[in-house]
Amino acid sequence: MTAPLPSAAAALLPALKFDRDGLVAAVAQQHDTGEVLMLAWMNRDAVTQTLATGRVCYWSRSRQSLWRKGETSGQAQRLVELRVDCDGDTVLLLVDQTGSACHTGTRSCFFRAVRGGRLERIAEPIVDPRTLYGAEA
Amino acid sequence: MTAPLPSAAAALLPALKFDRDGLVAAVAQQHDTGEVLMLAWMNRDAVTQTLATGRVCYWSRSRQSLWRKGETSGQAQRLVELRVDCDGDTVLLLVDQTGSACHTGTRSCFFRAVRGGRLERIAEPIVDPRTLYGAEA
């Protein structure tokens, strides 16, 4: 991605429909492999920061604060492209993910699948979560 | 997909965390190309029907009713695999999409992107929406 332009947020924000909590859903997808990594949420500030810095910033609903992905864990997401859906309540983030997107240490948060009538783990951690968050994990 | 097993919903539902409206987010991805098609919502019944029939069924928040994708438009989604994220509030549906996922007639709902500081249309309709919904469109 080239340097984000200051006008990007101004162009995007009017197309977004934030919900009653002031959020849009954000799906993060690895830009080259197509792997869906995670779903999180963004408020206006998170969208603006993401476009301004080229690093993905979400809104943490549990902590009620901006969540600069990778700030603690180092597992950051570089923004490659931001897309918007037809009704403006969801964005698709094409990203370049460093390491694991999931706090459990798996590459993707979607590491369980229904197969053969059971819920199976289909991916193992690629990073020890204790190395991501220290004693917090 | 082989015939869905009756036990699939029983295995999956305890792993899901439905929100205050009784919903989980559902990201639909074309199983072979990796294209992210849309984001919608599912309640318990939609999850159960999807697993039982192998055809994706959502919950329409605007109509407050089950939404058997393609029932009106013919643009159905065959379920290939259902995955669950780490905290159980989002599912990833690997699907085989017939035609367009979007009510506007584009293949994906994410047909706009921020490029060069502007919001640009990056995909055109592949189906005339008037042929999908008749006079409703």
PDB file of C-alpha atoms in Angstrom:
ATOM      1  CA  MET A   1       0.000   0.000   0.000  1.00  0.00           C
ATOM      2  CA  THR A   2       1.211   3.471  -0.761  1.00  0.00           C
ATOM      3  CA  ALA A   3       1.042   6.060   2.008  1.00  0.00           C
ATOM      4  CA  PRO A   4      -2.584   6.480   3.072  1.00  0.00           C
ATOM      5  CA  LEU A   5      -4.053   9.772   1.925  1.00  0.00           C
ATOM      6  CA  PRO A   6      -5.615  12.113   4.462  1.00  0.00           C
ATOM      7  CA  SER A   7      -8.745  12.238   2.331  1.00  0.00           C
ATOM      8  CA  ALA A   8      -9.404   8.508   2.650  1.00  0.00           C
ATOM      9  CA  ALA A   9     -11.339   8.700   5.904  1.00  0.00           C
ATOM     10  CA  ALA A  10     -13.318  11.687   4.630  1.00  0.00           C
ATOM     11  CA  ALA A  11     -14.265   9.680   1.548  1.00  0.00           C
ATOM     12  CA  LEU A  12     -15.147   6.550   3.475  1.00  0.00           C
ATOM     13  CA  LEU A  13     -16.950   7.681   6.607  1.00  0.00           C
ATOM     14  CA  PRO A  14     -20.108   8.992   4.895  1.00  0.00           C
ATOM     15  CA  ALA A  15     -20.571   5.541   3.307  1.00  0.00           C
ATOM     16  CA  LEU A  16     -20.514   3.741   6.653  1.00  0.00           C
ATOM     17  CA  LYS A  17     -23.580   2.994   8.737  1.00  0.00           C
ATOM     18  CA  PHE A  18     -22.518   2.635  12.328  1.00  0.00           C
ATOM     19  CA  ASP A  19     -24.812   0.588  14.550  1.00  0.00           C
ATOM     20  CA  ARG A  20     -26.468   1.649  17.830  1.00  0.00           C
ATOM     21  CA  ASP A  21     -23.090   1.185  19.535  1.00  0.00           C
ATOM     22  CA  GLY A  22     -21.309   3.311  16.940  1.00  0.00           C
ATOM     23  CA  LEU A  23     -19.597   0.316  15.331  1.00  0.00           C
ATOM     24  CA  VAL A  24     -19.196  -1.444  12.011  1.00  0.00           C
ATOM     25  CA  ALA A  25     -18.143  -5.076  11.693  1.00  0.00           C
ATOM     26  CA  ALA A  26     -14.667  -5.627  10.231  1.00  0.00           C
ATOM     27  CA  VAL A  27     -13.592  -8.865   8.574  1.00  0.00           C
ATOM     28  CA  ALA A  28      -9.824  -9.259   8.227  1.00  0.00           C
ATOM     29  CA  GLN A  29      -8.567 -11.357   5.338  1.00  0.00           C
ATOM     30  CA  GLN A  30      -4.958 -12.140   4.444  1.00  0.00           C
ATOM     31  CA  HIS A  31      -4.567 -10.268   1.167  1.00  0.00           C
ATOM     32  CA  ASP A  32      -2.592 -12.865  -0.775  1.00  0.00           C
ATOM     33  CA  THR A  33      -3.838 -16.225   0.487  1.00  0.00           C
ATOM     34  CA  GLY A  34      -7.483 -15.231   0.994  1.00  0.00           C
ATOM     35  CA  GLU A  35      -7.548 -16.735   4.475  1.00  0.00           C
ATOM     36  CA  VAL A  36     -10.202 -15.154   6.687  1.00  0.00           C
ATOM     37  CA  LEU A  37      -8.371 -14.306   9.893  1.00  0.00           C
ATOM     38  CA  MET A  38     -10.860 -12.748  12.286  1.00  0.00           C
ATOM     39  CA  LEU A  39     -13.892 -10.566  12.781  1.00  0.00           C
ATOM     40  CA  ALA A  40     -13.746  -7.530  15.021  1.00  0.00           C
ATOM     41  CA  TRP A  41     -15.344  -4.090  15.300  1.00  0.00           C
ATOM     42  CA  MET A  42     -14.408  -0.526  14.416  1.00  0.00           C
ATOM     43  CA  ASN A  43     -15.769   2.836  15.474  1.00  0.00           C
ATOM     44  CA  ARG A  44     -15.126   6.091  13.620  1.00  0.00           C
ATOM     45  CA  ASP A  45     -11.815   6.660  15.352  1.00  0.00           C
ATOM     46  CA  ALA A  46     -10.611   3.128  14.595  1.00  0.00           C
ATOM     47  CA  VAL A  47     -11.468   3.555  10.912  1.00  0.00           C
ATOM     48  CA  THR A  48      -9.735   6.921  10.786  1.00  0.00           C
ATOM     49  CA  GLN A  49      -6.608   5.672  12.555  1.00  0.00           C
ATOM     50  CA  THR A  50      -6.429   2.593  10.344  1.00  0.00           C
ATOM     51  CA  LEU A  51      -6.534   4.660   7.168  1.00  0.00           C
ATOM     52  CA  ALA A  52      -4.151   7.289   8.518  1.00  0.00           C
ATOM     53  CA  THR A  53      -1.499   4.874   9.738  1.00  0.00           C
ATOM     54  CA  GLY A  54      -1.903   1.871   7.422  1.00  0.00           C
ATOM     55  CA  ARG A  55      -1.989  -0.357  10.506  1.00  0.00           C
ATOM     56  CA  VAL A  56      -5.264  -1.876  11.534  1.00  0.00           C
ATOM     57  CA  CYS A  57      -6.900  -0.465  14.641  1.00  0.00           C
ATOM     58  CA  TYR A  58     -10.145  -1.919  16.047  1.00  0.00           C
ATOM     59  CA  TRP A  59     -12.497  -0.976  18.845  1.00  0.00           C
ATOM     60  CA  SER A  60     -12.369  -3.450  21.711  1.00  0.00           C
ATOM     61  CA  ARG A  61     -15.907  -3.984  22.948  1.00  0.00           C
ATOM     62  CA  SER A  62     -14.684  -5.754  26.086  1.00  0.00           C
ATOM     63  CA  ARG A  63     -12.173  -3.068  27.017  1.00  0.00           C
ATOM     64  CA  GLN A  64     -14.176  -0.187  25.503  1.00  0.00           C
ATOM     65  CA  SER A  65     -11.043   1.314  24.014  1.00  0.00           C
ATOM     66  CA  LEU A  66      -9.132   1.522  20.741  1.00  0.00           C
ATOM     67  CA  TRP A  67      -7.219  -1.661  20.060  1.00  0.00           C
ATOM     68  CA  ARG A  68      -4.185  -1.156  17.895  1.00  0.00           C
ATOM     69  CA  LYS A  69      -3.817  -4.711  16.684  1.00  0.00           C
ATOM     70  CA  GLY A  70      -0.385  -6.033  17.612  1.00  0.00           C
ATOM     71  CA  GLU A  71       0.488  -3.226  19.998  1.00  0.00           C
ATOM     72  CA  THR A  72       0.886  -5.683  22.883  1.00  0.00           C
ATOM     73  CA  SER A  73       1.405  -8.951  21.017  1.00  0.00           C
ATOM     74  CA  GLY A  74       3.473  -7.744  18.054  1.00  0.00           C
ATOM     75  CA  GLN A  75       1.029  -9.591  15.762  1.00  0.00           C
ATOM     76  CA  ALA A  76       0.107  -6.528  13.730  1.00  0.00           C
ATOM     77  CA  GLN A  77      -1.953  -6.162  10.579  1.00  0.00           C
ATOM     78  CA  ARG A  78      -0.742  -3.920   7.791  1.00  0.00           C
ATOM     79  CA  LEU A  79      -3.643  -2.616   5.746  1.00  0.00           C
ATOM     80  CA  VAL A  80      -3.475  -3.441   2.059  1.00  0.00           C
ATOM     81  CA  GLU A  81      -7.002  -2.388   1.082  1.00  0.00           C
ATOM     82  CA  LEU A  82     -10.255  -1.488   2.808  1.00  0.00           C
ATOM     83  CA  ARG A  83     -13.540  -2.456   1.141  1.00  0.00           C
ATOM     84  CA  VAL A  84     -17.129  -1.647   2.124  1.00  0.00           C
ATOM     85  CA  ASP A  85     -20.235  -3.726   1.683  1.00  0.00           C
ATOM     86  CA  CYS A  86     -23.467  -2.736  -0.017  1.00  0.00           C
ATOM     87  CA  ASP A  87     -25.196  -1.394   3.055  1.00  0.00           C
ATOM     88  CA  GLY A  88     -22.139   0.119   4.692  1.00  0.00           C
ATOM     89  CA  ASP A  89     -22.287  -1.735   7.985  1.00  0.00           C
ATOM     90  CA  THR A  90     -19.338  -4.050   7.335  1.00  0.00           C
ATOM     91  CA  VAL A  91     -15.819  -3.478   6.069  1.00  0.00           C
ATOM     92  CA  LEU A  92     -13.476  -6.040   4.596  1.00  0.00           C
ATOM     93  CA  LEU A  93      -9.853  -5.429   5.501  1.00  0.00           C
ATOM     94  CA  LEU A  94      -7.306  -6.966   3.182  1.00  0.00           C
ATOM     95  CA  VAL A  95      -4.267  -7.159   5.410  1.00  0.00           C
ATOM     96  CA  ASP A  96      -0.800  -8.515   5.749  1.00  0.00           C
ATOM     97  CA  GLN A  97      -0.897 -10.328   9.085  1.00  0.00           C
ATOM     98  CA  THR A  98       2.271 -10.774  11.109  1.00  0.00           C
ATOM     99  CA  GLY A  99       2.213 -14.154  12.850  1.00  0.00           C
ATOM    100  CA  SER A 100      -1.075 -15.095  14.435  1.00  0.00           C
ATOM    101  CA  ALA A 101      -4.296 -13.116  14.214  1.00  0.00           C
ATOM    102  CA  CYS A 102      -5.841 -15.003  17.139  1.00  0.00           C
ATOM    103  CA  HIS A 103      -5.105 -14.400  20.801  1.00  0.00           C
ATOM    104  CA  THR A 104      -4.844 -18.190  21.187  1.00  0.00           C
ATOM    105  CA  GLY A 105      -1.817 -18.207  18.875  1.00  0.00           C
ATOM    106  CA  THR A 106      -3.476 -19.737  15.818  1.00  0.00           C
ATOM    107  CA  ARG A 107      -3.051 -18.004  12.489  1.00  0.00           C
ATOM    108  CA  SER A 108      -6.823 -17.527  12.142  1.00  0.00           C
ATOM    109  CA  CYS A 109      -9.520 -17.270  14.799  1.00  0.00           C
ATOM    110  CA  PHE A 110     -11.554 -19.804  12.783  1.00  0.00           C
ATOM    111  CA  PHE A 111      -9.664 -22.888  13.933  1.00  0.00           C
ATOM    112  CA  ARG A 112     -12.689 -25.086  14.599  1.00  0.00           C
ATOM    113  CA  ALA A 113     -14.955 -26.681  12.000  1.00  0.00           C
ATOM    114  CA  VAL A 114     -18.007 -28.891  11.957  1.00  0.00           C
ATOM    115  CA  ARG A 115     -16.881 -32.123  10.328  1.00  0.00           C
ATOM    116  CA  GLY A 116     -18.568 -35.483  10.470  1.00  0.00           C
ATOM    117  CA  GLY A 117     -21.157 -34.169  12.898  1.00  0.00           C
ATOM    118  CA  ARG A 118     -18.558 -32.979  15.380  1.00  0.00           C
ATOM    119  CA  LEU A 119     -16.784 -29.746  16.150  1.00  0.00           C
ATOM    120  CA  GLU A 120     -13.109 -30.366  15.403  1.00  0.00           C
ATOM    121  CA  ARG A 121      -9.970 -28.323  15.871  1.00  0.00           C
ATOM    122  CA  ILE A 122      -8.479 -27.895  12.399  1.00  0.00           C
ATOM    123  CA  ALA A 123      -5.448 -25.710  13.179  1.00  0.00           C
ATOM    124  CA  GLU A 124      -2.862 -25.603  15.928  1.00  0.00           C
ATOM    125  CA  PRO A 125      -1.197 -22.503  17.401  1.00  0.00           C
ATOM    126  CA  ILE A 126       1.758 -21.192  15.420  1.00  0.00           C
ATOM    127  CA  VAL A 127       2.839 -18.992  18.321  1.00  0.00           C
ATOM    128  CA  ASP A 128       2.750 -19.786  22.037  1.00  0.00           C
ATOM    129  CA  PRO A 129       0.184 -17.337  23.432  1.00  0.00           C
ATOM    130  CA  ARG A 130       2.290 -16.984  26.575  1.00  0.00           C
ATOM    131  CA  THR A 131       4.957 -15.339  24.443  1.00  0.00           C
ATOM    132  CA  LEU A 132       2.365 -12.920  23.073  1.00  0.00           C
ATOM    133  CA  TYR A 133       0.946 -11.568  26.285  1.00  0.00           C
ATOM    134  CA  GLY A 134       3.255 -12.839  29.020  1.00  0.00           C
ATOM    135  CA  ALA A 135       1.511 -13.500  32.303  1.00  0.00           C
ATOM    136  CA  GLU A 136      -1.797 -12.196  30.941  1.00  0.00           C
ATOM    137  CA  ALA A 137      -2.323 -15.247  28.718  1.00  0.00           C
TER     138      ALA A 137
ATOM    139  CA  MET B   1     -20.456 -31.789   1.301  1.00  0.00           C
ATOM    140  CA  THR B   2     -21.810 -35.154   2.278  1.00  0.00           C
ATOM    141  CA  ALA B   3     -25.277 -35.275   3.777  1.00  0.00           C
ATOM    142  CA  PRO B   4     -25.329 -33.178   6.955  1.00  0.00           C
ATOM    143  CA  LEU B   5     -25.513 -35.262  10.088  1.00  0.00           C
ATOM    144  CA  PRO B   6     -28.289 -34.606  12.587  1.00  0.00           C
ATOM    145  CA  SER B   7     -25.681 -34.363  15.316  1.00  0.00           C
ATOM    146  CA  ALA B   8     -23.937 -31.378  13.733  1.00  0.00           C
ATOM    147  CA  ALA B   9     -26.159 -28.712  15.278  1.00  0.00           C
ATOM    148  CA  ALA B  10     -26.007 -30.445  18.649  1.00  0.00           C
ATOM    149  CA  ALA B  11     -22.216 -30.375  18.458  1.00  0.00           C
ATOM    150  CA  LEU B  12     -22.018 -26.784  17.315  1.00  0.00           C
ATOM    151  CA  LEU B  13     -24.643 -24.888  19.278  1.00  0.00           C
ATOM    152  CA  PRO B  14     -22.983 -25.182  22.706  1.00  0.00           C
ATOM    153  CA  ALA B  15     -19.852 -23.551  21.227  1.00  0.00           C
ATOM    154  CA  LEU B  16     -21.747 -20.499  19.997  1.00  0.00           C
ATOM    155  CA  LYS B  17     -22.228 -17.326  21.993  1.00  0.00           C
ATOM    156  CA  PHE B  18     -25.308 -15.579  20.728  1.00  0.00           C
ATOM    157  CA  ASP B  19     -25.480 -11.835  21.349  1.00  0.00           C
ATOM    158  CA  ARG B  20     -28.225  -9.889  23.144  1.00  0.00           C
ATOM    159  CA  ASP B  21     -30.366 -10.263  20.024  1.00  0.00           C
ATOM    160  CA  GLY B  22     -29.776 -14.015  19.869  1.00  0.00           C
ATOM    161  CA  LEU B  23     -27.473 -13.766  16.847  1.00  0.00           C
ATOM    162  CA  VAL B  24     -23.988 -14.670  15.718  1.00  0.00           C
ATOM    163  CA  ALA B  25     -22.242 -12.959  12.808  1.00  0.00           C
ATOM    164  CA  ALA B  26     -21.766 -15.105   9.718  1.00  0.00           C
ATOM    165  CA  VAL B  27     -19.111 -14.422   7.077  1.00  0.00           C
ATOM    166  CA  ALA B  28     -19.696 -16.197   3.778  1.00  0.00           C
ATOM    167  CA  GLN B  29     -16.645 -17.054   1.694  1.00  0.00           C
ATOM    168  CA  GLN B  30     -16.565 -18.798  -1.676  1.00  0.00           C
ATOM    169  CA  HIS B  31     -14.894 -22.071  -0.771  1.00  0.00           C
ATOM    170  CA  ASP B  32     -12.567 -22.431  -3.762  1.00  0.00           C
ATOM    171  CA  THR B  33     -11.600 -18.866  -4.704  1.00  0.00           C
ATOM    172  CA  GLY B  34     -11.472 -17.448  -1.167  1.00  0.00           C
ATOM    173  CA  GLU B  35     -13.592 -14.470  -2.142  1.00  0.00           C
ATOM    174  CA  VAL B  36     -15.436 -12.970   0.818  1.00  0.00           C
ATOM    175  CA  LEU B  37     -19.012 -12.626  -0.375  1.00  0.00           C
ATOM    176  CA  MET B  38     -21.045 -11.091   2.439  1.00  0.00           C
ATOM    177  CA  LEU B  39     -21.661 -10.771   6.144  1.00  0.00           C
ATOM    178  CA  ALA B  40     -25.036 -11.597   7.627  1.00  0.00           C
ATOM    179  CA  TRP B  41     -26.497 -12.938  10.864  1.00  0.00           C
ATOM    180  CA  MET B  42     -27.777 -16.259  12.159  1.00  0.00           C
ATOM    181  CA  ASN B  43     -29.912 -17.230  15.114  1.00  0.00           C
ATOM    182  CA  ARG B  44     -30.166 -20.754  16.530  1.00  0.00           C
ATOM    183  CA  ASP B  45     -32.805 -21.778  14.025  1.00  0.00           C
ATOM    184  CA  ALA B  46     -30.801 -20.453  11.073  1.00  0.00           C
ATOM    185  CA  VAL B  47     -27.728 -22.395  12.217  1.00  0.00           C
ATOM    186  CA  THR B  48     -29.760 -25.547  12.695  1.00  0.00           C
ATOM    187  CA  GLN B  49     -31.484 -25.260   9.321  1.00  0.00           C
ATOM    188  CA  THR B  50     -28.223 -24.553   7.539  1.00  0.00           C
ATOM    189  CA  LEU B  51     -26.584 -27.657   8.966  1.00  0.00           C
ATOM    190  CA  ALA B  52     -29.660 -29.809   8.417  1.00  0.00           C
ATOM    191  CA  THR B  53     -30.232 -28.817   4.804  1.00  0.00           C
ATOM    192  CA  GLY B  54     -26.753 -27.943   3.543  1.00  0.00           C
ATOM    193  CA  ARG B  55     -28.162 -24.689   2.204  1.00  0.00           C
ATOM    194  CA  VAL B  56     -27.340 -21.469   4.006  1.00  0.00           C
ATOM    195  CA  CYS B  57     -30.135 -19.848   5.984  1.00  0.00           C
ATOM    196  CA  TYR B  58     -29.660 -16.522   7.751  1.00  0.00           C
ATOM    197  CA  TRP B  59     -31.748 -14.399  10.085  1.00  0.00           C
ATOM    198  CA  SER B  60     -32.939 -11.206   8.449  1.00  0.00           C
ATOM    199  CA  ARG B  61     -32.691  -8.422  10.996  1.00  0.00           C
ATOM    200  CA  SER B  62     -34.754  -6.070   8.839  1.00  0.00           C
ATOM    201  CA  ARG B  63     -37.559  -8.565   8.229  1.00  0.00           C
ATOM    202  CA  GLN B  64     -37.162 -10.364  11.580  1.00  0.00           C
ATOM    203  CA  SER B  65     -37.545 -13.726   9.917  1.00  0.00           C
ATOM    204  CA  LEU B  66     -35.505 -16.633   8.633  1.00  0.00           C
ATOM    205  CA  TRP B  67     -33.899 -15.842   5.300  1.00  0.00           C
ATOM    206  CA  ARG B  68     -33.233 -18.900   3.190  1.00  0.00           C
ATOM    207  CA  LYS B  69     -30.590 -17.415   0.941  1.00  0.00           C
ATOM    208  CA  GLY B  70     -31.684 -17.676  -2.687  1.00  0.00           C
ATOM    209  CA  GLU B  71     -35.282 -18.635  -1.932  1.00  0.00           C
ATOM    210  CA  THR B  72     -36.568 -15.571  -3.791  1.00  0.00           C
ATOM    211  CA  SER B  73     -33.590 -14.707  -5.978  1.00  0.00           C
ATOM    212  CA  GLY B  74     -32.318 -18.176  -6.831  1.00  0.00           C
ATOM    213  CA  GLN B  75     -28.842 -17.055  -5.761  1.00  0.00           C
ATOM    214  CA  ALA B  76     -28.388 -19.782  -3.155  1.00  0.00           C
ATOM    215  CA  GLN B  77     -25.396 -20.791  -1.093  1.00  0.00           C
ATOM    216  CA  ARG B  78     -24.536 -24.441  -0.694  1.00  0.00           C
ATOM    217  CA  LEU B  79     -22.667 -25.039   2.547  1.00  0.00           C
ATOM    218  CA  VAL B  80     -19.269 -26.658   2.138  1.00  0.00           C
ATOM    219  CA  GLU B  81     -17.990 -26.171   5.691  1.00  0.00           C
ATOM    220  CA  LEU B  82     -18.935 -24.212   8.778  1.00  0.00           C
ATOM    221  CA  ARG B  83     -16.163 -22.901  11.019  1.00  0.00           C
ATOM    222  CA  VAL B  84     -16.339 -21.129  14.380  1.00  0.00           C
ATOM    223  CA  ASP B  85     -14.079 -18.471  15.807  1.00  0.00           C
ATOM    224  CA  CYS B  86     -12.233 -18.519  19.123  1.00  0.00           C
ATOM    225  CA  ASP B  87     -14.932 -16.826  21.148  1.00  0.00           C
ATOM    226  CA  GLY B  88     -17.885 -18.401  19.394  1.00  0.00           C
ATOM    227  CA  ASP B  89     -19.646 -15.232  18.302  1.00  0.00           C
ATOM    228  CA  THR B  90     -18.815 -15.507  14.602  1.00  0.00           C
ATOM    229  CA  VAL B  91     -19.053 -18.319  12.088  1.00  0.00           C
ATOM    230  CA  LEU B  92     -17.253 -18.602   8.777  1.00  0.00           C
ATOM    231  CA  LEU B  93     -19.329 -20.272   6.092  1.00  0.00           C
ATOM    232  CA  LEU B  94     -17.389 -21.810   3.244  1.00  0.00           C
ATOM    233  CA  VAL B  95     -19.981 -21.909   0.510  1.00  0.00           C
ATOM    234  CA  ASP B  96     -20.587 -22.514  -3.137  1.00  0.00           C
ATOM    235  CA  GLN B  97     -22.417 -19.396  -4.259  1.00  0.00           C
ATOM    236  CA  THR B  98     -24.770 -19.501  -7.208  1.00  0.00           C
ATOM    237  CA  GLY B  99     -24.531 -16.241  -9.165  1.00  0.00           C
ATOM    238  CA  SER B 100     -24.449 -13.105  -7.052  1.00  0.00           C
ATOM    239  CA  ALA B 101     -24.322 -12.972  -3.279  1.00  0.00           C
ATOM    240  CA  CYS B 102     -25.364  -9.325  -3.222  1.00  0.00           C
ATOM    241  CA  HIS B 103     -28.905  -8.020  -3.668  1.00  0.00           C
ATOM    242  CA  THR B 104     -27.426  -5.417  -6.040  1.00  0.00           C
ATOM    243  CA  GLY B 105     -26.361  -8.168  -8.420  1.00  0.00           C
ATOM    244  CA  THR B 106     -22.636  -8.074  -7.760  1.00  0.00           C
ATOM    245  CA  ARG B 107     -20.856 -11.292  -6.964  1.00  0.00           C
ATOM    246  CA  SER B 108     -19.719  -9.974  -3.570  1.00  0.00           C
ATOM    247  CA  CYS B 109     -21.284  -7.327  -1.345  1.00  0.00           C
ATOM    248  CA  PHE B 110     -17.817  -5.773  -0.991  1.00  0.00           C
ATOM    249  CA  PHE B 111     -17.776  -4.005  -4.359  1.00  0.00           C
ATOM    250  CA  ARG B 112     -16.393  -0.686  -3.121  1.00  0.00           C
ATOM    251  CA  ALA B 113     -12.832   0.019  -2.026  1.00  0.00           C
ATOM    252  CA  VAL B 114     -10.836   2.958  -0.750  1.00  0.00           C
ATOM    253  CA  ARG B 115      -8.242   3.633  -3.410  1.00  0.00           C
ATOM    254  CA  GLY B 116      -6.215   6.779  -3.916  1.00  0.00           C
ATOM    255  CA  GLY B 117      -8.114   8.534  -1.167  1.00  0.00           C
ATOM    256  CA  ARG B 118     -11.490   7.876  -2.776  1.00  0.00           C
ATOM    257  CA  LEU B 119     -14.217   5.286  -2.451  1.00  0.00           C
ATOM    258  CA  GLU B 120     -14.355   3.476  -5.789  1.00  0.00           C
ATOM    259  CA  ARG B 121     -16.625   0.850  -7.259  1.00  0.00           C
ATOM    260  CA  ILE B 122     -14.401  -2.137  -8.055  1.00  0.00           C
ATOM    261  CA  ALA B 123     -16.975  -4.627  -9.367  1.00  0.00           C
ATOM    262  CA  GLU B 124     -20.032  -4.402 -11.587  1.00  0.00           C
ATOM    263  CA  PRO B 125     -23.220  -6.453 -11.294  1.00  0.00           C
ATOM    264  CA  ILE B 126     -23.074  -9.891 -12.877  1.00  0.00           C
ATOM    265  CA  VAL B 127     -26.857 -10.236 -12.672  1.00  0.00           C
ATOM    266  CA  ASP B 128     -29.503  -7.573 -13.237  1.00  0.00           C
ATOM    267  CA  PRO B 129     -31.118  -7.181  -9.797  1.00  0.00           C
ATOM    268  CA  ARG B 130     -34.479  -6.676 -11.528  1.00  0.00           C
ATOM    269  CA  THR B 131     -34.277 -10.276 -12.689  1.00  0.00           C
ATOM    270  CA  LEU B 132     -33.606 -11.386  -9.109  1.00  0.00           C
ATOM    271  CA  TYR B 133     -36.528  -9.776  -7.334  1.00  0.00           C
ATOM    272  CA  GLY B 134     -38.812  -8.515 -10.117  1.00  0.00           C
ATOM    273  CA  ALA B 135     -40.721  -5.362  -9.273  1.00  0.00           C
ATOM    274  CA  GLU B 136     -39.348  -5.350  -5.724  1.00  0.00           C
ATOM    275  CA  ALA B 137     -35.873  -4.332  -6.854  1.00  0.00           C
TER     276      ALA B 137
END
